[in-house]
PDB file of C-alpha atoms in Angstrom:
ATOM      1  CA  UNK J   1       0.065  -0.062   0.022  1.00  0.00           C
ATOM      2  CA  UNK J   2       2.707   2.403   0.863  1.00  0.00           C
ATOM      3  CA  UNK J   3       4.324   2.020  -2.848  1.00  0.00           C
ATOM      4  CA  UNK J   4       1.140   2.421  -4.261  1.00  0.00           C
ATOM      5  CA  UNK J   5       0.388   5.589  -2.486  1.00  0.00           C
ATOM      6  CA  UNK J   6       3.878   7.157  -3.111  1.00  0.00           C
ATOM      7  CA  UNK J   7       4.194   6.490  -6.724  1.00  0.00           C
ATOM      8  CA  UNK J   8       1.608   8.983  -8.329  1.00  0.00           C
ATOM      9  CA  UNK J   9       3.094  12.245  -7.103  1.00  0.00           C
ATOM     10  CA  UNK J  10       6.262  11.905  -9.079  1.00  0.00           C
ATOM     11  CA  UNK J  11       4.572  12.391 -12.682  1.00  0.00           C
ATOM     12  CA  UNK J  12       2.850  15.454 -11.327  1.00  0.00           C
ATOM     13  CA  UNK J  13       5.996  16.849  -9.886  1.00  0.00           C
ATOM     14  CA  UNK J  14       7.786  16.311 -13.362  1.00  0.00           C
ATOM     15  CA  UNK J  15       4.843  18.222 -15.096  1.00  0.00           C
ATOM     16  CA  UNK J  16       4.824  21.152 -12.888  1.00  0.00           C
ATOM     17  CA  UNK J  17       8.413  21.779 -14.009  1.00  0.00           C
ATOM     18  CA  UNK J  18       7.685  22.102 -17.832  1.00  0.00           C
ATOM     19  CA  UNK J  19       5.798  25.394 -17.910  1.00  0.00           C
ATOM     20  CA  UNK J  20       8.544  27.505 -16.500  1.00  0.00           C
ATOM     21  CA  UNK J  21      11.115  26.227 -19.196  1.00  0.00           C
ATOM     22  CA  UNK J  22       8.640  26.950 -21.799  1.00  0.00           C
ATOM     23  CA  UNK J  23       7.636  30.628 -20.413  1.00  0.00           C
ATOM     24  CA  UNK J  24      11.532  30.990 -20.314  1.00  0.00           C
ATOM     25  CA  UNK J  25      11.931  30.223 -23.915  1.00  0.00           C
ATOM     26  CA  UNK J  26       9.195  32.469 -24.905  1.00  0.00           C
ATOM     27  CA  UNK J  27      10.454  35.317 -23.026  1.00  0.00           C
ATOM     28  CA  UNK J  28      14.145  34.794 -24.500  1.00  0.00           C
ATOM     29  CA  UNK J  29      12.297  34.789 -28.102  1.00  0.00           C
ATOM     30  CA  UNK J  30      10.254  37.819 -27.192  1.00  0.00           C
ATOM     31  CA  UNK J  31      13.511  39.780 -26.146  1.00  0.00           C
ATOM     32  CA  UNK J  32      15.412  38.571 -29.208  1.00  0.00           C
ATOM     33  CA  UNK J  33      12.763  39.635 -31.798  1.00  0.00           C
ATOM     34  CA  UNK J  34      11.982  42.816 -29.777  1.00  0.00           C
ATOM     35  CA  UNK J  35      15.689  43.810 -29.775  1.00  0.00           C
ATOM     36  CA  UNK J  36      15.787  43.182 -33.513  1.00  0.00           C
ATOM     37  CA  UNK J  37      12.721  45.054 -34.286  1.00  0.00           C
ATOM     38  CA  UNK J  38      13.612  47.877 -32.108  1.00  0.00           C
ATOM     39  CA  UNK J  39      16.949  48.194 -33.844  1.00  0.00           C
ATOM     40  CA  UNK J  40      15.183  48.297 -37.252  1.00  0.00           C
ATOM     41  CA  UNK J  41      12.781  51.092 -36.033  1.00  0.00           C
ATOM     42  CA  UNK J  42      15.986  53.240 -34.932  1.00  0.00           C
ATOM     43  CA  UNK J  43      17.849  52.089 -38.177  1.00  0.00           C
ATOM     44  CA  UNK J  44      14.980  53.621 -40.254  1.00  0.00           C
ATOM     45  CA  UNK J  45      15.443  56.992 -38.721  1.00  0.00           C
ATOM     46  CA  UNK J  46      19.215  57.002 -39.600  1.00  0.00           C
ATOM     47  CA  UNK J  47      18.869  55.555 -43.034  1.00  0.00           C
ATOM     48  CA  UNK J  48      16.008  57.407 -44.362  1.00  0.00           C
ATOM     49  CA  UNK J  49      16.441  60.623 -42.234  1.00  0.00           C
ATOM     50  CA  UNK J  50      20.073  61.115 -43.437  1.00  0.00           C
ATOM     51  CA  UNK J  51      19.392  60.215 -46.841  1.00  0.00           C
ATOM     52  CA  UNK J  52      16.397  62.446 -47.018  1.00  0.00           C
ATOM     53  CA  UNK J  53      18.671  65.196 -45.642  1.00  0.00           C
ATOM     54  CA  UNK J  54      21.619  64.724 -48.144  1.00  0.00           C
ATOM     55  CA  UNK J  55      19.106  64.831 -51.135  1.00  0.00           C
ATOM     56  CA  UNK J  56      17.171  67.915 -49.742  1.00  0.00           C
ATOM     57  CA  UNK J  57      20.592  69.531 -49.524  1.00  0.00           C
ATOM     58  CA  UNK J  58      20.948  68.937 -53.336  1.00  0.00           C
ATOM     59  CA  UNK J  59      17.484  69.560 -54.910  1.00  0.00           C
ATOM     60  CA  UNK J  60      16.046  72.315 -52.572  1.00  0.00           C
ATOM     61  CA  UNK J  61      17.590  75.175 -54.572  1.00  0.00           C
ATOM     62  CA  UNK J  62      16.108  77.297 -57.542  1.00  0.00           C
ATOM     63  CA  UNK J  63      18.495  75.748 -59.983  1.00  0.00           C
ATOM     64  CA  UNK J  64      18.403  71.967 -58.710  1.00  0.00           C
ATOM     65  CA  UNK J  65      19.386  70.528 -62.043  1.00  0.00           C
ATOM     66  CA  UNK J  66      22.681  72.534 -61.929  1.00  0.00           C
ATOM     67  CA  UNK J  67      23.220  71.543 -58.326  1.00  0.00           C
ATOM     68  CA  UNK J  68      22.763  68.072 -59.125  1.00  0.00           C
ATOM     69  CA  UNK J  69      25.668  68.291 -61.609  1.00  0.00           C
ATOM     70  CA  UNK J  70      27.863  70.022 -58.958  1.00  0.00           C
ATOM     71  CA  UNK J  71      26.741  67.697 -56.146  1.00  0.00           C
ATOM     72  CA  UNK J  72      25.991  64.262 -58.032  1.00  0.00           C
ATOM     73  CA  UNK J  73      27.983  62.122 -55.293  1.00  0.00           C
ATOM     74  CA  UNK J  74      25.724  63.699 -52.523  1.00  0.00           C
ATOM     75  CA  UNK J  75      22.713  63.012 -54.354  1.00  0.00           C
ATOM     76  CA  UNK J  76      23.572  59.183 -55.185  1.00  0.00           C
ATOM     77  CA  UNK J  77      24.587  58.507 -51.443  1.00  0.00           C
ATOM     78  CA  UNK J  78      21.212  60.214 -50.245  1.00  0.00           C
ATOM     79  CA  UNK J  79      19.258  58.331 -52.727  1.00  0.00           C
ATOM     80  CA  UNK J  80      20.817  54.975 -51.694  1.00  0.00           C
ATOM     81  CA  UNK J  81      20.296  55.460 -48.038  1.00  0.00           C
ATOM     82  CA  UNK J  82      16.628  56.085 -48.746  1.00  0.00           C
ATOM     83  CA  UNK J  83      16.609  52.818 -50.793  1.00  0.00           C
ATOM     84  CA  UNK J  84      18.431  51.113 -48.019  1.00  0.00           C
ATOM     85  CA  UNK J  85      15.214  51.732 -45.751  1.00  0.00           C
ATOM     86  CA  UNK J  86      13.268  49.303 -47.994  1.00  0.00           C
ATOM     87  CA  UNK J  87      15.218  46.549 -46.491  1.00  0.00           C
ATOM     88  CA  UNK J  88      15.002  48.047 -42.960  1.00  0.00           C
ATOM     89  CA  UNK J  89      11.173  48.373 -43.159  1.00  0.00           C
ATOM     90  CA  UNK J  90      10.472  44.968 -44.627  1.00  0.00           C
ATOM     91  CA  UNK J  91      12.663  43.456 -42.018  1.00  0.00           C
ATOM     92  CA  UNK J  92      10.295  45.003 -39.293  1.00  0.00           C
ATOM     93  CA  UNK J  93       7.110  43.440 -40.647  1.00  0.00           C
ATOM     94  CA  UNK J  94       8.845  40.090 -41.510  1.00  0.00           C
ATOM     95  CA  UNK J  95      10.202  39.894 -37.745  1.00  0.00           C
ATOM     96  CA  UNK J  96       6.655  41.153 -36.313  1.00  0.00           C
ATOM     97  CA  UNK J  97       4.799  38.529 -38.515  1.00  0.00           C
ATOM     98  CA  UNK J  98       5.179  35.383 -36.345  1.00  0.00           C
ATOM     99  CA  UNK J  99       4.465  37.349 -33.282  1.00  0.00           C
ATOM    100  CA  UNK J 100       1.467  38.959 -34.702  1.00  0.00           C
ATOM    101  CA  UNK J 101       0.085  35.872 -36.630  1.00  0.00           C
ATOM    102  CA  UNK J 102      -0.656  33.935 -33.370  1.00  0.00           C
ATOM    103  CA  UNK J 103      -3.017  36.593 -32.378  1.00  0.00           C
ATOM    104  CA  UNK J 104      -4.448  37.886 -35.600  1.00  0.00           C
ATOM    105  CA  UNK J 105      -3.301  36.658 -38.834  1.00  0.00           C
ATOM    106  CA  UNK J 106      -5.396  39.366 -40.482  1.00  0.00           C
ATOM    107  CA  UNK J 107      -3.525  42.115 -38.806  1.00  0.00           C
ATOM    108  CA  UNK J 108      -0.059  40.430 -39.482  1.00  0.00           C
ATOM    109  CA  UNK J 109      -1.035  40.327 -43.133  1.00  0.00           C
ATOM    110  CA  UNK J 110      -2.257  44.055 -42.939  1.00  0.00           C
ATOM    111  CA  UNK J 111       0.706  45.299 -41.540  1.00  0.00           C
ATOM    112  CA  UNK J 112       3.282  43.247 -43.760  1.00  0.00           C
ATOM    113  CA  UNK J 113       1.049  44.503 -46.794  1.00  0.00           C
ATOM    114  CA  UNK J 114       1.170  48.207 -45.796  1.00  0.00           C
ATOM    115  CA  UNK J 115       5.008  48.134 -45.303  1.00  0.00           C
ATOM    116  CA  UNK J 116       5.567  46.426 -48.729  1.00  0.00           C
ATOM    117  CA  UNK J 117       3.309  49.281 -50.115  1.00  0.00           C
ATOM    118  CA  UNK J 118       5.111  51.941 -48.493  1.00  0.00           C
ATOM    119  CA  UNK J 119       8.701  50.694 -49.331  1.00  0.00           C
ATOM    120  CA  UNK J 120       7.469  50.427 -52.935  1.00  0.00           C
ATOM    121  CA  UNK J 121       6.568  53.899 -53.152  1.00  0.00           C
ATOM    122  CA  UNK J 122       9.498  55.201 -51.327  1.00  0.00           C
ATOM    123  CA  UNK J 123      11.602  53.143 -53.904  1.00  0.00           C
ATOM    124  CA  UNK J 124       9.668  54.826 -56.684  1.00  0.00           C
ATOM    125  CA  UNK J 125      10.477  58.297 -55.244  1.00  0.00           C
ATOM    126  CA  UNK J 126      14.120  57.821 -54.643  1.00  0.00           C
ATOM    127  CA  UNK J 127      14.424  56.580 -58.389  1.00  0.00           C
ATOM    128  CA  UNK J 128      12.782  59.728 -59.408  1.00  0.00           C
ATOM    129  CA  UNK J 129      15.497  61.654 -57.590  1.00  0.00           C
ATOM    130  CA  UNK J 130      18.072  59.575 -59.287  1.00  0.00           C
ATOM    131  CA  UNK J 131      16.620  60.512 -62.889  1.00  0.00           C
ATOM    132  CA  UNK J 132      17.782  64.046 -62.038  1.00  0.00           C
ATOM    133  CA  UNK J 133      21.579  62.794 -62.683  1.00  0.00           C
ATOM    134  CA  UNK J 134      20.941  61.744 -66.602  1.00  0.00           C
ATOM    135  CA  UNK J 135      18.857  64.818 -66.945  1.00  0.00           C
ATOM    136  CA  UNK J 136      21.761  66.941 -65.811  1.00  0.00           C
ATOM    137  CA  UNK J 137      24.040  65.172 -67.929  1.00  0.00           C
ATOM    138  CA  UNK J 138      21.889  65.924 -70.949  1.00  0.00           C
ATOM    139  CA  UNK J 139      21.674  69.653 -69.971  1.00  0.00           C
ATOM    140  CA  UNK J 140      25.368  69.873 -69.841  1.00  0.00           C
ATOM    141  CA  UNK J 141      25.577  68.040 -73.293  1.00  0.00           C
ATOM    142  CA  UNK J 142      23.148  70.597 -74.788  1.00  0.00           C
ATOM    143  CA  UNK J 143      20.638  67.909 -75.379  1.00  0.00           C
ATOM    144  CA  UNK J 144      17.874  69.567 -73.626  1.00  0.00           C
ATOM    145  CA  UNK J 145      17.055  73.165 -72.861  1.00  0.00           C
ATOM    146  CA  UNK J 146      17.482  74.683 -69.619  1.00  0.00           C
ATOM    147  CA  UNK J 147      13.747  75.381 -69.003  1.00  0.00           C
ATOM    148  CA  UNK J 148      12.880  71.668 -70.267  1.00  0.00           C
ATOM    149  CA  UNK J 149      15.491  70.523 -67.594  1.00  0.00           C
ATOM    150  CA  UNK J 150      14.238  72.729 -65.036  1.00  0.00           C
ATOM    151  CA  UNK J 151      10.443  71.423 -65.629  1.00  0.00           C
ATOM    152  CA  UNK J 152      11.611  67.829 -65.717  1.00  0.00           C
ATOM    153  CA  UNK J 153      13.594  68.229 -62.434  1.00  0.00           C
ATOM    154  CA  UNK J 154      10.865  69.969 -60.616  1.00  0.00           C
ATOM    155  CA  UNK J 155       8.531  67.147 -61.864  1.00  0.00           C
ATOM    156  CA  UNK J 156      10.954  64.447 -60.553  1.00  0.00           C
ATOM    157  CA  UNK J 157      11.260  66.112 -56.994  1.00  0.00           C
ATOM    158  CA  UNK J 158       7.284  66.495 -56.683  1.00  0.00           C
ATOM    159  CA  UNK J 159       6.986  63.013 -57.707  1.00  0.00           C
ATOM    160  CA  UNK J 160       9.253  61.860 -54.911  1.00  0.00           C
ATOM    161  CA  UNK J 161       7.171  64.120 -52.489  1.00  0.00           C
ATOM    162  CA  UNK J 162       4.142  62.652 -53.716  1.00  0.00           C
ATOM    163  CA  UNK J 163       5.232  58.972 -53.762  1.00  0.00           C
ATOM    164  CA  UNK J 164       6.437  59.528 -50.073  1.00  0.00           C
ATOM    165  CA  UNK J 165       3.174  61.097 -48.896  1.00  0.00           C
ATOM    166  CA  UNK J 166       1.051  58.183 -50.469  1.00  0.00           C
ATOM    167  CA  UNK J 167       3.329  55.502 -49.041  1.00  0.00           C
ATOM    168  CA  UNK J 168       3.172  57.104 -45.473  1.00  0.00           C
ATOM    169  CA  UNK J 169      -0.481  56.935 -45.713  1.00  0.00           C
ATOM    170  CA  UNK J 170      -0.387  53.517 -46.272  1.00  0.00           C
ATOM    171  CA  UNK J 171       2.081  52.766 -43.537  1.00  0.00           C
ATOM    172  CA  UNK J 172       0.079  54.598 -40.874  1.00  0.00           C
ATOM    173  CA  UNK J 173      -3.117  52.721 -42.159  1.00  0.00           C
ATOM    174  CA  UNK J 174      -1.485  49.363 -41.585  1.00  0.00           C
ATOM    175  CA  UNK J 175       0.385  50.395 -38.320  1.00  0.00           C
ATOM    176  CA  UNK J 176      -2.602  51.575 -36.762  1.00  0.00           C
ATOM    177  CA  UNK J 177      -4.048  48.039 -36.664  1.00  0.00           C
ATOM    178  CA  UNK J 178      -0.716  46.805 -35.476  1.00  0.00           C
ATOM    179  CA  UNK J 179      -1.028  49.100 -32.316  1.00  0.00           C
ATOM    180  CA  UNK J 180      -4.679  48.155 -32.029  1.00  0.00           C
ATOM    181  CA  UNK J 181      -3.607  44.656 -31.564  1.00  0.00           C
ATOM    182  CA  UNK J 182      -0.480  45.324 -29.312  1.00  0.00           C
ATOM    183  CA  UNK J 183      -3.130  47.479 -27.025  1.00  0.00           C
ATOM    184  CA  UNK J 184      -5.570  44.391 -27.110  1.00  0.00           C
ATOM    185  CA  UNK J 185      -2.970  41.610 -26.372  1.00  0.00           C
ATOM    186  CA  UNK J 186      -0.531  43.767 -24.055  1.00  0.00           C
ATOM    187  CA  UNK J 187       2.377  42.421 -25.966  1.00  0.00           C
ATOM    188  CA  UNK J 188       3.756  45.742 -25.206  1.00  0.00           C
ATOM    189  CA  UNK J 189       2.720  48.395 -22.492  1.00  0.00           C
ATOM    190  CA  UNK J 190      -0.863  49.653 -23.147  1.00  0.00           C
ATOM    191  CA  UNK J 191      -0.021  53.406 -22.987  1.00  0.00           C
ATOM    192  CA  UNK J 192       2.788  52.663 -25.676  1.00  0.00           C
ATOM    193  CA  UNK J 193       0.315  50.845 -28.004  1.00  0.00           C
ATOM    194  CA  UNK J 194      -2.359  53.710 -27.421  1.00  0.00           C
ATOM    195  CA  UNK J 195       0.238  56.454 -28.301  1.00  0.00           C
ATOM    196  CA  UNK J 196       1.001  54.609 -31.444  1.00  0.00           C
ATOM    197  CA  UNK J 197      -2.560  54.153 -32.665  1.00  0.00           C
ATOM    198  CA  UNK J 198      -3.367  58.007 -31.937  1.00  0.00           C
ATOM    199  CA  UNK J 199      -0.121  59.012 -33.790  1.00  0.00           C
ATOM    200  CA  UNK J 200      -0.696  56.948 -36.589  1.00  0.00           C
ATOM    201  CA  UNK J 201      -4.122  58.543 -37.048  1.00  0.00           C
ATOM    202  CA  UNK J 202      -2.543  62.059 -36.809  1.00  0.00           C
ATOM    203  CA  UNK J 203       0.192  60.890 -39.440  1.00  0.00           C
ATOM    204  CA  UNK J 204      -2.399  59.537 -41.751  1.00  0.00           C
ATOM    205  CA  UNK J 205      -4.538  62.663 -41.688  1.00  0.00           C
ATOM    206  CA  UNK J 206      -1.357  64.661 -42.341  1.00  0.00           C
ATOM    207  CA  UNK J 207      -0.135  62.525 -45.317  1.00  0.00           C
ATOM    208  CA  UNK J 208      -3.829  62.653 -46.915  1.00  0.00           C
ATOM    209  CA  UNK J 209      -3.841  66.466 -46.399  1.00  0.00           C
ATOM    210  CA  UNK J 210      -0.577  66.786 -48.089  1.00  0.00           C
ATOM    211  CA  UNK J 211      -1.598  64.778 -51.150  1.00  0.00           C
ATOM    212  CA  UNK J 212      -4.445  67.375 -51.416  1.00  0.00           C
ATOM    213  CA  UNK J 213      -2.091  70.270 -51.292  1.00  0.00           C
ATOM    214  CA  UNK J 214      -2.503  71.158 -47.529  1.00  0.00           C
ATOM    215  CA  UNK J 215       1.256  71.379 -46.167  1.00  0.00           C
ATOM    216  CA  UNK J 216       0.556  70.325 -42.864  1.00  0.00           C
ATOM    217  CA  UNK J 217       2.196  66.681 -42.740  1.00  0.00           C
ATOM    218  CA  UNK J 218       5.309  67.788 -41.095  1.00  0.00           C
ATOM    219  CA  UNK J 219       3.857  69.079 -38.009  1.00  0.00           C
ATOM    220  CA  UNK J 220       1.470  66.094 -37.879  1.00  0.00           C
ATOM    221  CA  UNK J 221       4.071  63.652 -38.334  1.00  0.00           C
ATOM    222  CA  UNK J 222       5.690  64.619 -34.834  1.00  0.00           C
ATOM    223  CA  UNK J 223       3.595  62.428 -32.624  1.00  0.00           C
ATOM    224  CA  UNK J 224       4.293  59.425 -34.532  1.00  0.00           C
ATOM    225  CA  UNK J 225       7.864  60.045 -35.038  1.00  0.00           C
ATOM    226  CA  UNK J 226       8.252  60.536 -31.239  1.00  0.00           C
ATOM    227  CA  UNK J 227       6.518  57.288 -30.801  1.00  0.00           C
ATOM    228  CA  UNK J 228       8.475  55.176 -33.350  1.00  0.00           C
ATOM    229  CA  UNK J 229      11.751  56.521 -31.533  1.00  0.00           C
ATOM    230  CA  UNK J 230      10.175  55.658 -27.849  1.00  0.00           C
ATOM    231  CA  UNK J 231       9.056  52.561 -29.333  1.00  0.00           C
ATOM    232  CA  UNK J 232      12.101  51.391 -30.801  1.00  0.00           C
ATOM    233  CA  UNK J 233      13.941  52.211 -27.480  1.00  0.00           C
ATOM    234  CA  UNK J 234      11.399  50.442 -25.631  1.00  0.00           C
ATOM    235  CA  UNK J 235      11.726  47.242 -27.731  1.00  0.00           C
ATOM    236  CA  UNK J 236      15.587  47.469 -27.647  1.00  0.00           C
ATOM    237  CA  UNK J 237      15.630  47.616 -23.992  1.00  0.00           C
ATOM    238  CA  UNK J 238      12.601  45.543 -22.890  1.00  0.00           C
ATOM    239  CA  UNK J 239      11.757  43.318 -25.958  1.00  0.00           C
ATOM    240  CA  UNK J 240       8.021  42.179 -26.797  1.00  0.00           C
ATOM    241  CA  UNK J 241       5.943  39.661 -25.158  1.00  0.00           C
ATOM    242  CA  UNK J 242       5.244  36.661 -27.274  1.00  0.00           C
ATOM    243  CA  UNK J 243       2.055  35.636 -25.370  1.00  0.00           C
ATOM    244  CA  UNK J 244      -1.050  37.962 -24.408  1.00  0.00           C
ATOM    245  CA  UNK J 245      -1.048  39.205 -20.824  1.00  0.00           C
ATOM    246  CA  UNK J 246      -2.959  37.229 -18.552  1.00  0.00           C
ATOM    247  CA  UNK J 247      -6.701  38.512 -17.826  1.00  0.00           C
ATOM    248  CA  UNK J 248      -7.073  40.514 -14.707  1.00  0.00           C
ATOM    249  CA  UNK J 249      -3.287  41.116 -14.263  1.00  0.00           C
TER     250      UNK J 249
END
């Protein structure tokens, strides 16, 4: 009788040990993914921000085609950094996908699609800027008139601006649903997810307003820009939960 009553507790003791190991593994995964995603959020500011600044220093002049001829290397470097942002943004969506898919495959696909849409438009804009180089070469060779070169140059710059705003509207649309899911599942602190949701709504409004000729996007971009910086740092330090927060906790 003694042997019979002392045997059963052993399997229960072993079973009780398994959940902490699984939880630790999930925590490690969330920390790793979170740090990678956070690094990409911050890298996006560096690559596109520096690239845009370099490009702007060349094209934001009255005779931009002549400026391109004198500062071709700066324009190429800036445009290449803007194109590098393509890999950064796609990387964020790809790393987020397996985490989001556990809770809402629709949201995971929406965010991934929005990022693909955004980087495609940003790439088109960067290529429009690079088209200024052969245009300036044709101007120097006398193959096009100065007036035509100025017109085509302005068109290339305006095309980049429009592509950027359309891409940002698409990004804000998809990222809004990302933040709603993060808020609902508490994969990150709720205040951070709520800040992101509000910031992306404001960002979307500014981008759409810019498309229709109201130049307010720079101001309306600020809340979202601050969120993405904060979010990137948070993920880099804290990581992201891979399982939803327990109800009532």
